[in-house]
Coordinates of C-alpha atoms in Angstrom, one line a residue:
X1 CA 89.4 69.9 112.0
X2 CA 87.7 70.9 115.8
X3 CA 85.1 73.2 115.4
X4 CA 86.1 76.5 117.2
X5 CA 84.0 79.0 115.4
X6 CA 82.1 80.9 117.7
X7 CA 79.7 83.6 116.9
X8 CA 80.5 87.0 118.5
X9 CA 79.2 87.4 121.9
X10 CA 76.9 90.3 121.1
X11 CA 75.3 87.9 118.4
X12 CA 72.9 86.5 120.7
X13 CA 69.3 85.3 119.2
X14 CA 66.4 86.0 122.5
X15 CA 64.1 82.9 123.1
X16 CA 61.4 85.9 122.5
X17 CA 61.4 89.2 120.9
X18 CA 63.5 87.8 117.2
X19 CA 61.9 91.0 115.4
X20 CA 63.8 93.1 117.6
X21 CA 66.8 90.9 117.2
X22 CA 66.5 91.0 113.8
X23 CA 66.6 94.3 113.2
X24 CA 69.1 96.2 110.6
X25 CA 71.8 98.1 113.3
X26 CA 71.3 94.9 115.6
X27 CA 74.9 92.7 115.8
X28 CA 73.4 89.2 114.4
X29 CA 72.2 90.9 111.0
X30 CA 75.4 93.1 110.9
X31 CA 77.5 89.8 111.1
X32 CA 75.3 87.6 108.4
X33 CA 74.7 90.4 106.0
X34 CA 79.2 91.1 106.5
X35 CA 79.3 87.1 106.3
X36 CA 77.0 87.3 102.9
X37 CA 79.3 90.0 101.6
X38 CA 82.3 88.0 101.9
X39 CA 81.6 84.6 100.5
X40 CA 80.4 86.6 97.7
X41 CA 83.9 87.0 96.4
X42 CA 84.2 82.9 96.0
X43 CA 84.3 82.1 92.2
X44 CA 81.1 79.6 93.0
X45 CA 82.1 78.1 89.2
X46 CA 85.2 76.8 90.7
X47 CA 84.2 74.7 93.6
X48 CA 83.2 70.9 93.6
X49 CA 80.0 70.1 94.4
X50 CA 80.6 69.2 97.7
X51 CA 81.6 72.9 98.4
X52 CA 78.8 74.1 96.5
X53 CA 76.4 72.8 98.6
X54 CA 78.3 73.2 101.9
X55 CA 78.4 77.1 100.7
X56 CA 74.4 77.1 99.8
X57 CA 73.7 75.9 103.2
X58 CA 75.4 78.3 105.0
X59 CA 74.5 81.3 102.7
X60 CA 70.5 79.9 103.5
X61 CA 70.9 80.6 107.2
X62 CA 72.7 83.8 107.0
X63 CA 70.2 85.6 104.8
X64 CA 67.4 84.2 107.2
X65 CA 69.5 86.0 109.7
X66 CA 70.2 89.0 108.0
X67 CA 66.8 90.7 108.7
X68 CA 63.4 89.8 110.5
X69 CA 61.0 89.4 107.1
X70 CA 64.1 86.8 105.5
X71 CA 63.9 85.2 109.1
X72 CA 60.3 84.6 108.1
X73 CA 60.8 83.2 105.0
X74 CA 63.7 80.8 105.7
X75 CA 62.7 79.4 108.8
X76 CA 58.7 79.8 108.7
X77 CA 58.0 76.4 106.8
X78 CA 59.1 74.0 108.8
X79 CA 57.0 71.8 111.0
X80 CA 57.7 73.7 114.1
X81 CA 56.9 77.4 114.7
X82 CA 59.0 79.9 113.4
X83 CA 60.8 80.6 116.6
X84 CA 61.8 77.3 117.4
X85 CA 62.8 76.9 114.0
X86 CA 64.8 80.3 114.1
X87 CA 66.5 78.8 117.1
X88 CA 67.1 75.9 116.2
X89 CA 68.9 77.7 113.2
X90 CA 70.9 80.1 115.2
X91 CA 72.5 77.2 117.2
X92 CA 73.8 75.4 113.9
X93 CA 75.1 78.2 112.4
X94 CA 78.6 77.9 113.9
X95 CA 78.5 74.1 113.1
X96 CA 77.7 75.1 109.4
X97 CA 80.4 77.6 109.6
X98 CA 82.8 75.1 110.5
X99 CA 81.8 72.5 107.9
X100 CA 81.5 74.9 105.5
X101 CA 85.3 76.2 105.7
X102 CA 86.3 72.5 105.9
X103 CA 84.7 71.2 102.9
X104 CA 86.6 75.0 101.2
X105 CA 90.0 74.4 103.1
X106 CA 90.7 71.4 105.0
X107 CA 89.2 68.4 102.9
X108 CA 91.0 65.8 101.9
X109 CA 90.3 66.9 98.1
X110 CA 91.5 70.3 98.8
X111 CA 95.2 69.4 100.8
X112 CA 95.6 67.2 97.5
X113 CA 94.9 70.5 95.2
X114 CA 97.1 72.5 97.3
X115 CA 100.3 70.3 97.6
X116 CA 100.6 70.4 93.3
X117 CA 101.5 73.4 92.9
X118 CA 101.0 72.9 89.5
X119 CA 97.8 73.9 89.6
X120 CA 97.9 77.4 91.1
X121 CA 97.2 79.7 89.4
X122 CA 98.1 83.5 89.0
X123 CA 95.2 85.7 91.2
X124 CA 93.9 88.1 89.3
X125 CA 93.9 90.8 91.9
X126 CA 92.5 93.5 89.0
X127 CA 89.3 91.7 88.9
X128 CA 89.5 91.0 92.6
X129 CA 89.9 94.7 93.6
X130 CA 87.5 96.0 90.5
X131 CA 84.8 93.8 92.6
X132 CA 85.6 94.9 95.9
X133 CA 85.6 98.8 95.0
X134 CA 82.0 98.5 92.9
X135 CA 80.8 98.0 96.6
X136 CA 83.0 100.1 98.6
X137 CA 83.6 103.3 96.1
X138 CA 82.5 105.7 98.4
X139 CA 84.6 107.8 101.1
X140 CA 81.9 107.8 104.1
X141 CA 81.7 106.6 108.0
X142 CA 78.4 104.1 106.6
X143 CA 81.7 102.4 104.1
X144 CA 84.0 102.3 106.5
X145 CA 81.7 100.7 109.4
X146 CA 80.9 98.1 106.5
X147 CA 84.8 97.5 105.9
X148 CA 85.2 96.8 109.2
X149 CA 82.3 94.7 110.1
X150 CA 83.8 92.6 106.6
X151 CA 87.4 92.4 108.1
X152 CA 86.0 91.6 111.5
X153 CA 84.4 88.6 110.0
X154 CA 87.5 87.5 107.6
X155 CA 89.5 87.6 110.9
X156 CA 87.8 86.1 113.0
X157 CA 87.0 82.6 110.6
X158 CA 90.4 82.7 108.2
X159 CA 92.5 85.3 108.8
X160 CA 93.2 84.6 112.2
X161 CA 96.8 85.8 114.5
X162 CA 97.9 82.0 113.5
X163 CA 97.0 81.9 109.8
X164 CA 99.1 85.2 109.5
X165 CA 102.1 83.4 111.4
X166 CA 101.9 79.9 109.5
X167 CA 101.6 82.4 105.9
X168 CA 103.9 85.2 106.4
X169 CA 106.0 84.4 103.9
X170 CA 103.4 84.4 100.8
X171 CA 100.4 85.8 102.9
X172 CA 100.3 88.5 99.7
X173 CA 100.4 85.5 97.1
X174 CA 97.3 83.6 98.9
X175 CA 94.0 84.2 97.0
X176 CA 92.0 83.8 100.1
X177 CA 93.8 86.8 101.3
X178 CA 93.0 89.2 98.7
X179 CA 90.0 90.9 99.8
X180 CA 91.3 91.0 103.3
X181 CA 94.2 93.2 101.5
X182 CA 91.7 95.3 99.2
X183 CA 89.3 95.8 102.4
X184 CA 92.1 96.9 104.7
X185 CA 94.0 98.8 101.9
X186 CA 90.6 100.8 100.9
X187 CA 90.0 101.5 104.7
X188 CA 92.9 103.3 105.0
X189 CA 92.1 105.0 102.0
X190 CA 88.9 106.2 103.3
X191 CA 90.6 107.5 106.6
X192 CA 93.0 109.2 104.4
X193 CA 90.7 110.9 102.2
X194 CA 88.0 111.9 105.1
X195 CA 91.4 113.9 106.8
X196 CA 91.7 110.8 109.9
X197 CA 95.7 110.9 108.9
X198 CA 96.6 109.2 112.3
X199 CA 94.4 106.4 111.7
X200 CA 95.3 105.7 108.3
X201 CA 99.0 105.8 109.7
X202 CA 98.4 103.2 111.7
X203 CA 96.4 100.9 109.5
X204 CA 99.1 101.1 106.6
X205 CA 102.1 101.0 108.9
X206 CA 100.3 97.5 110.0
X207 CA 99.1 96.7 107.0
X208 CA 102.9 96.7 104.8
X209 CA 104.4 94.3 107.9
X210 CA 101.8 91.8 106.0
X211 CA 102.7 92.2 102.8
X212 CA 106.3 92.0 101.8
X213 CA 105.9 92.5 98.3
X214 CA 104.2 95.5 98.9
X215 CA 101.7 93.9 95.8
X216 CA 98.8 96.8 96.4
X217 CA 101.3 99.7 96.6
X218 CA 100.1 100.9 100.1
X219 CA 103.7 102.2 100.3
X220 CA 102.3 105.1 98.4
X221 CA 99.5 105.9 100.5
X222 CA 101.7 105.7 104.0
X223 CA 104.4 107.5 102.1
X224 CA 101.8 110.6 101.5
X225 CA 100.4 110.1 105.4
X226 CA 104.1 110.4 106.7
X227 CA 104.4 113.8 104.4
X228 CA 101.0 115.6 106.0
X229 CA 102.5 114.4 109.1
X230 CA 105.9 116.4 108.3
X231 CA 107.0 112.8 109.9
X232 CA 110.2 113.1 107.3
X233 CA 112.6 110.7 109.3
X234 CA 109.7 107.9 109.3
X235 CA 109.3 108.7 105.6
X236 CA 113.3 108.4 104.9
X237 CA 113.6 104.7 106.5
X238 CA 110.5 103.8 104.6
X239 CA 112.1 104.9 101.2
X240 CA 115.2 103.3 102.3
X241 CA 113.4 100.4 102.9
X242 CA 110.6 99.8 100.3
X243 CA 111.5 102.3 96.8
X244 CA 111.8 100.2 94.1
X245 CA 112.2 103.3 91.8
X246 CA 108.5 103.6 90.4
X247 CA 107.2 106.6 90.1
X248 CA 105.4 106.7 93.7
X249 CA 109.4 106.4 95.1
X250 CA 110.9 108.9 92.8
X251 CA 108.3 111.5 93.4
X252 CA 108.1 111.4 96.9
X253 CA 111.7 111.3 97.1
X254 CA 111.8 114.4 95.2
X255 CA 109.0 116.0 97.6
X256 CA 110.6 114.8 100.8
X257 CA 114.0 116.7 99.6
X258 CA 112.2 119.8 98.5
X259 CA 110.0 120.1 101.7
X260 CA 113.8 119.6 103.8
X261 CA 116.3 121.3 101.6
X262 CA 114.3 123.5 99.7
X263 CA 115.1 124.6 95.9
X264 CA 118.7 123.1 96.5
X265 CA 120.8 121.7 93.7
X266 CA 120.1 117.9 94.5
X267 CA 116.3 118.6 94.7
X268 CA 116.3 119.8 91.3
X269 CA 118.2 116.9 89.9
X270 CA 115.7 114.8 91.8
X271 CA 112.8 116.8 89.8
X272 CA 114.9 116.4 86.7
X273 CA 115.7 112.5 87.3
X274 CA 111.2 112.4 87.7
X275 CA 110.3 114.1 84.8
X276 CA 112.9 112.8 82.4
X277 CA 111.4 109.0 83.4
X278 CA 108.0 110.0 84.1
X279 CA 107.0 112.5 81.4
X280 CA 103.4 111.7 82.6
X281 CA 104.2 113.6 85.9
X282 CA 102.5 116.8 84.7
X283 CA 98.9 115.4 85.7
X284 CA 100.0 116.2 89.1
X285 CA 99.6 119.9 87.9
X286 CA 97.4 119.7 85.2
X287 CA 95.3 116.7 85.2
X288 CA 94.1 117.4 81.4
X289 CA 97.6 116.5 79.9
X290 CA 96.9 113.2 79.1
X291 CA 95.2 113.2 76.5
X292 CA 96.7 116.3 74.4
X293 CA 100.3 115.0 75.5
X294 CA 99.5 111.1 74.5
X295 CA 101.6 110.0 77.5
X296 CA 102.2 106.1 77.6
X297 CA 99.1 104.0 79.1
X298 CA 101.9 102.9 81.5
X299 CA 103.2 106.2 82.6
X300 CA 100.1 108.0 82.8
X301 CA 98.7 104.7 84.9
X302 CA 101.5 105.1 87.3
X303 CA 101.3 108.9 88.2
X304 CA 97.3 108.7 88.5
X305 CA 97.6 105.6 90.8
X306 CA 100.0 107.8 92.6
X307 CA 97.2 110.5 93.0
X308 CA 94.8 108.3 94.1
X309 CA 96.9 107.1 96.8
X310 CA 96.8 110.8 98.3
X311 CA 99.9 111.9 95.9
X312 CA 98.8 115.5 95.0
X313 CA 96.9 116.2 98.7
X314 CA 100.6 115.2 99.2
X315 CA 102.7 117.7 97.3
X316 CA 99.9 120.2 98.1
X317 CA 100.4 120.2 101.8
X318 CA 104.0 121.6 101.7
X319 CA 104.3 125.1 100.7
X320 CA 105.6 126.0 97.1
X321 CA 105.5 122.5 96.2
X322 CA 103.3 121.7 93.2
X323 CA 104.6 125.1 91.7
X324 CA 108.5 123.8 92.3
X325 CA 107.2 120.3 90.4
X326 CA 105.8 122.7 87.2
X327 CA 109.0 125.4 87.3
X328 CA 111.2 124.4 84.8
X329 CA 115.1 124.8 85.5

């Protein structure tokens, strides 16, 4: 494979002044410490040792580069000074990058592996995403300007215009693409939840074009940006298009006719069609249910996956409609 890694421009390392370089906000830290952050989702169990090496190397570098004192550490001990050293560093880190995704990707071991498809195995995108959201549980600008310093990174070494091309097909199947899902998935989240509606439009209405199995249920989330945006003909083709009937489609069917028609008769069969299948939807109302009402694990899963994904900001935002959900007919 040609090596055509390149760091980003703004990564430059000065022939003098490294501390200043090296500081926290500067771009060269911001891109190791987002590189770091990454590889930490590779199951380090599963690789041969030829990986595992490949990876330690280029793990070394980046935390020298991630800050000024692990500069001093990493590259202070060898025979020439640290700066030379440091430099000398900084120009092999692409190289290393390259290898590194070689030995992980493009070996000869690893196109063997990948042609038996015997051997792959289900991703378990629970563990994945539990990971993932440990770090990023928090809805603020200092998460989201992590996010995208992470899918910044992912894009610009794997998930590249051509790898989404050449994968289209089972890009959402690919466990190499899973945290590129999570992290794009939890940014629009975060845009949702901090009121940017617009921007988590976009980012959904980009991200589903990826994902044709809709496997992270951002349906739900774009579904709910459509409805603050009163956007109800973009919100009918995307029902059209992507319900499968859970309870994130029934529901928003349900609102979407009630927020048009009002209380009409085919609203209210819709409400009656929602609660008859999804008992569990009265934690939209009163979140407390679940536990005197012993709803199914199942149902009660689907309705507060629902919420999270901006259901009840949802029904909120049109008038009358959390207290049409409760009314009984």
């Amino acid at each position: 494979m040609c090596n055509t890694f390149e760091l980003p421009k703004k990564c430059v390392l000065p022939s003098s002044g490294l501390q200043a370089a090296l500081q926290d906000h500067m771009p060269l830290p911001s891109y190791c410490k987002g590189m770091l952050a990454a590889l930490a989702f590779i199951d380090r169990d599963a690789l041969r040792q030829e990986q595992l090496q490949e990876l330690d190397w280029l793990c070394l570098i980046l935390k020298g580069f991630s800050s000024y004192i692990n500069a001093r550490n990493v590259f202070g001990h060898g025979p020439c000074d640290f700066e030379k050293e440091a430099q000398k560093a900084e120009q092999a880190l692409t190289k290393r990058l390259s290898s590194t995704i070689h030995e992980m990707r493009f070996s000869d071991e690893c196109i063997a592996q990948a042609q038996n498809s015997a051997n792959i195995e289900e991703v378990n995108r629970e563990e994945v995403e539990s990971h993932l959201q440990s770090i990023l549980n928090r809805d603020d600008e200092s998460t989201l300007s992590l996010i995208n310093d992470l899918i910044l990174v992912i894009e610009r070494e794997l998930i590249t215009e051509q790898f989404k091309v050449q994968h289209m097909s089972e890009f959402d199947k690919l466990y190499e693409t899973q945290p590129y899902l999570i992290l794009r998935s939890r940014k629009a989240q975060i845009h949702f939840n901090m009121g940017d509606i617009e921007a988590a439009t976009d980012e959904l209405e980009t991200l589903l074009t990826l994902t044709l199995n809709d496997t992270y249920k951002n349906r739900y989330q774009l579904y709910n940006c459509y409805i603050k945006q009163k956007s109800w003909c973009s919100l009918d083709e995307l029902l059209m298009s992507k319900s499968e009937g859970s309870f994130g489609d029934l529901a928003t069917r349900a609102l979407l006719t009630f927020a048009k028609e009002g209380d009409t008769h085919s609203a209210r069969q819709l409400k009656t069609e929602l609660k008859a299948t999804y008992p569990a939807v009265e934690l939209l109302f009163d979140p407390h249910k679940g536990c005197e009402e012993g709803f199914s694990k199942l149902c009660a899963e689907s309705v507060n996956e629902y919420i999270n994904r901006g259901g009840k900001k949802a029904w909120c935002s049109v008038n009358g409609g959390l207290f049409w959900l409760k009314s009984s007919d």
